[in-house]
Amino acid sequence: MENLWFMEPYNSITMRFTFDAKSIAELRAIAKGELEAMPSRIQAVLGFIWKRSMAASGMISGSFKPSVLAQDVSLRPRMNSNLMQNSIGNLFCWTHCVTNLTD
């Protein structure tokens, strides 16, 4: 695992953002657009943060850079299982999207 690019020291930034219920509801409505299904709270907030992060990166560098979003989810509260209590999340996925730079 020494060769993984995201394991390099100081190669990542972590931040904590808090959103109130009203802001999340507004983000969900915006993210829904013309879709039939309302996006989840997580999908709406992550989409907002990711979109703004990509825009900021483009403004700083002067060009679009592909990005990756990684999210881990703990399903433990929804399962009846004997999983180790000190393990983090039991679902992990890499997400990608195609963006329109004019959005």
PDB file of C-alpha atoms in Angstrom:
ATOM      1  CA  MET A   1       0.000   0.000   0.000  1.00  0.00           C
ATOM      2  CA  GLU A   2       3.017   2.302  -0.025  1.00  0.00           C
ATOM      3  CA  ASN A   3       2.322   3.211  -3.669  1.00  0.00           C
ATOM      4  CA  LEU A   4      -1.142   4.687  -3.187  1.00  0.00           C
ATOM      5  CA  TRP A   5      -1.135   8.364  -4.160  1.00  0.00           C
ATOM      6  CA  PHE A   6      -3.554   9.352  -1.404  1.00  0.00           C
ATOM      7  CA  MET A   7      -1.309   7.851   1.290  1.00  0.00           C
ATOM      8  CA  GLU A   8       1.482  10.376   0.701  1.00  0.00           C
ATOM      9  CA  PRO A   9       2.143  12.562   3.749  1.00  0.00           C
ATOM     10  CA  TYR A  10       0.501  15.981   3.695  1.00  0.00           C
ATOM     11  CA  ASN A  11      -1.238  15.222   0.415  1.00  0.00           C
ATOM     12  CA  SER A  12      -4.748  15.709   1.759  1.00  0.00           C
ATOM     13  CA  ILE A  13      -6.824  18.320   3.491  1.00  0.00           C
ATOM     14  CA  THR A  14      -9.599  17.638   5.952  1.00  0.00           C
ATOM     15  CA  MET A  15     -12.243  20.141   6.981  1.00  0.00           C
ATOM     16  CA  ARG A  16     -15.468  20.117   8.920  1.00  0.00           C
ATOM     17  CA  PHE A  17     -18.511  21.909   7.559  1.00  0.00           C
ATOM     18  CA  THR A  18     -21.857  22.233   9.322  1.00  0.00           C
ATOM     19  CA  PHE A  19     -25.157  22.915   7.568  1.00  0.00           C
ATOM     20  CA  ASP A  20     -28.472  23.646   9.267  1.00  0.00           C
ATOM     21  CA  ALA A  21     -31.679  21.866   8.245  1.00  0.00           C
ATOM     22  CA  LYS A  22     -32.949  24.815   6.175  1.00  0.00           C
ATOM     23  CA  SER A  23     -29.718  25.043   4.166  1.00  0.00           C
ATOM     24  CA  ILE A  24     -29.751  21.307   3.502  1.00  0.00           C
ATOM     25  CA  ALA A  25     -33.376  21.481   2.331  1.00  0.00           C
ATOM     26  CA  GLU A  26     -32.436  24.281  -0.081  1.00  0.00           C
ATOM     27  CA  LEU A  27     -29.439  22.310  -1.388  1.00  0.00           C
ATOM     28  CA  ARG A  28     -31.656  19.256  -1.923  1.00  0.00           C
ATOM     29  CA  ALA A  29     -34.173  21.312  -3.910  1.00  0.00           C
ATOM     30  CA  ILE A  30     -31.410  22.826  -6.062  1.00  0.00           C
ATOM     31  CA  ALA A  31     -29.747  19.436  -6.622  1.00  0.00           C
ATOM     32  CA  LYS A  32     -33.065  17.822  -7.544  1.00  0.00           C
ATOM     33  CA  GLY A  33     -33.580  20.070 -10.543  1.00  0.00           C
ATOM     34  CA  GLU A  34     -35.772  18.160 -12.969  1.00  0.00           C
ATOM     35  CA  LEU A  35     -34.993  14.732 -11.519  1.00  0.00           C
ATOM     36  CA  GLU A  36     -37.885  12.639 -10.259  1.00  0.00           C
ATOM     37  CA  ALA A  37     -36.178  11.528  -7.059  1.00  0.00           C
ATOM     38  CA  MET A  38     -35.075  13.945  -4.351  1.00  0.00           C
ATOM     39  CA  PRO A  39     -31.357  13.479  -3.565  1.00  0.00           C
ATOM     40  CA  SER A  40     -30.458  12.443  -0.032  1.00  0.00           C
ATOM     41  CA  ARG A  41     -29.108  15.022   2.403  1.00  0.00           C
ATOM     42  CA  ILE A  42     -25.628  13.514   2.022  1.00  0.00           C
ATOM     43  CA  GLN A  43     -25.784  13.554  -1.780  1.00  0.00           C
ATOM     44  CA  ALA A  44     -26.887  17.198  -1.831  1.00  0.00           C
ATOM     45  CA  VAL A  45     -24.234  18.412   0.619  1.00  0.00           C
ATOM     46  CA  LEU A  46     -21.395  16.390  -0.928  1.00  0.00           C
ATOM     47  CA  GLY A  47     -22.389  17.550  -4.405  1.00  0.00           C
ATOM     48  CA  PHE A  48     -22.338  21.168  -3.231  1.00  0.00           C
ATOM     49  CA  ILE A  49     -18.943  20.841  -1.522  1.00  0.00           C
ATOM     50  CA  TRP A  50     -17.418  18.922  -4.426  1.00  0.00           C
ATOM     51  CA  LYS A  51     -18.687  21.376  -7.044  1.00  0.00           C
ATOM     52  CA  ARG A  52     -17.365  24.361  -5.094  1.00  0.00           C
ATOM     53  CA  SER A  53     -14.029  22.631  -4.469  1.00  0.00           C
ATOM     54  CA  MET A  54     -13.582  21.920  -8.168  1.00  0.00           C
ATOM     55  CA  ALA A  55     -14.459  25.529  -9.037  1.00  0.00           C
ATOM     56  CA  ALA A  56     -11.976  26.884  -6.475  1.00  0.00           C
ATOM     57  CA  SER A  57      -9.264  24.557  -7.755  1.00  0.00           C
ATOM     58  CA  GLY A  58      -9.898  25.754 -11.308  1.00  0.00           C
ATOM     59  CA  MET A  59      -9.698  29.394 -10.272  1.00  0.00           C
ATOM     60  CA  ILE A  60      -6.404  28.839  -8.460  1.00  0.00           C
ATOM     61  CA  SER A  61      -4.731  26.750 -11.166  1.00  0.00           C
ATOM     62  CA  GLY A  62      -6.342  28.438 -14.160  1.00  0.00           C
ATOM     63  CA  SER A  63      -7.494  25.122 -15.617  1.00  0.00           C
ATOM     64  CA  PHE A  64      -9.853  22.274 -14.847  1.00  0.00           C
ATOM     65  CA  LYS A  65      -8.379  19.372 -12.897  1.00  0.00           C
ATOM     66  CA  PRO A  66     -10.137  16.015 -12.613  1.00  0.00           C
ATOM     67  CA  SER A  67     -11.073  15.184  -9.045  1.00  0.00           C
ATOM     68  CA  VAL A  68     -12.110  12.177  -6.993  1.00  0.00           C
ATOM     69  CA  LEU A  69     -14.492  12.041  -4.065  1.00  0.00           C
ATOM     70  CA  ALA A  70     -14.077   9.276  -1.506  1.00  0.00           C
ATOM     71  CA  GLN A  71     -16.733   8.559   1.089  1.00  0.00           C
ATOM     72  CA  ASP A  72     -16.909   5.887   3.722  1.00  0.00           C
ATOM     73  CA  VAL A  73     -20.208   4.881   5.291  1.00  0.00           C
ATOM     74  CA  SER A  74     -20.759   2.995   8.506  1.00  0.00           C
ATOM     75  CA  LEU A  75     -23.629   0.588   8.047  1.00  0.00           C
ATOM     76  CA  ARG A  76     -23.177  -0.750  11.572  1.00  0.00           C
ATOM     77  CA  PRO A  77     -26.223   1.088  13.024  1.00  0.00           C
ATOM     78  CA  ARG A  78     -28.426  -0.511  10.357  1.00  0.00           C
ATOM     79  CA  MET A  79     -27.048  -4.032  10.743  1.00  0.00           C
ATOM     80  CA  ASN A  80     -27.232  -6.771  13.301  1.00  0.00           C
ATOM     81  CA  SER A  81     -23.642  -7.937  13.069  1.00  0.00           C
ATOM     82  CA  ASN A  82     -20.620  -8.802  15.167  1.00  0.00           C
ATOM     83  CA  LEU A  83     -18.295  -6.402  13.375  1.00  0.00           C
ATOM     84  CA  MET A  84     -15.339  -5.043  15.302  1.00  0.00           C
ATOM     85  CA  GLN A  85     -16.339  -1.828  17.055  1.00  0.00           C
ATOM     86  CA  ASN A  86     -13.030  -0.110  16.268  1.00  0.00           C
ATOM     87  CA  SER A  87     -13.233  -0.568  12.489  1.00  0.00           C
ATOM     88  CA  ILE A  88     -14.215   2.490  10.461  1.00  0.00           C
ATOM     89  CA  GLY A  89     -17.073   2.151   8.075  1.00  0.00           C
ATOM     90  CA  ASN A  90     -17.829  -1.006   6.203  1.00  0.00           C
ATOM     91  CA  LEU A  91     -18.635   0.495   2.848  1.00  0.00           C
ATOM     92  CA  PHE A  92     -16.163   2.517   0.815  1.00  0.00           C
ATOM     93  CA  CYS A  93     -16.496   3.662  -2.755  1.00  0.00           C
ATOM     94  CA  TRP A  94     -14.743   5.934  -5.220  1.00  0.00           C
ATOM     95  CA  THR A  95     -17.080   8.294  -7.002  1.00  0.00           C
ATOM     96  CA  HIS A  96     -16.575  10.003 -10.315  1.00  0.00           C
ATOM     97  CA  CYS A  97     -18.677  12.340 -12.363  1.00  0.00           C
ATOM     98  CA  VAL A  98     -18.577  14.108 -15.675  1.00  0.00           C
ATOM     99  CA  THR A  99     -18.910  17.842 -15.308  1.00  0.00           C
ATOM    100  CA  ASN A 100     -19.905  20.649 -17.563  1.00  0.00           C
ATOM    101  CA  LEU A 101     -17.491  23.474 -16.869  1.00  0.00           C
ATOM    102  CA  THR A 102     -20.151  26.056 -17.696  1.00  0.00           C
ATOM    103  CA  ASP A 103     -22.383  24.962 -14.776  1.00  0.00           C
TER     104      ASP A 103
END
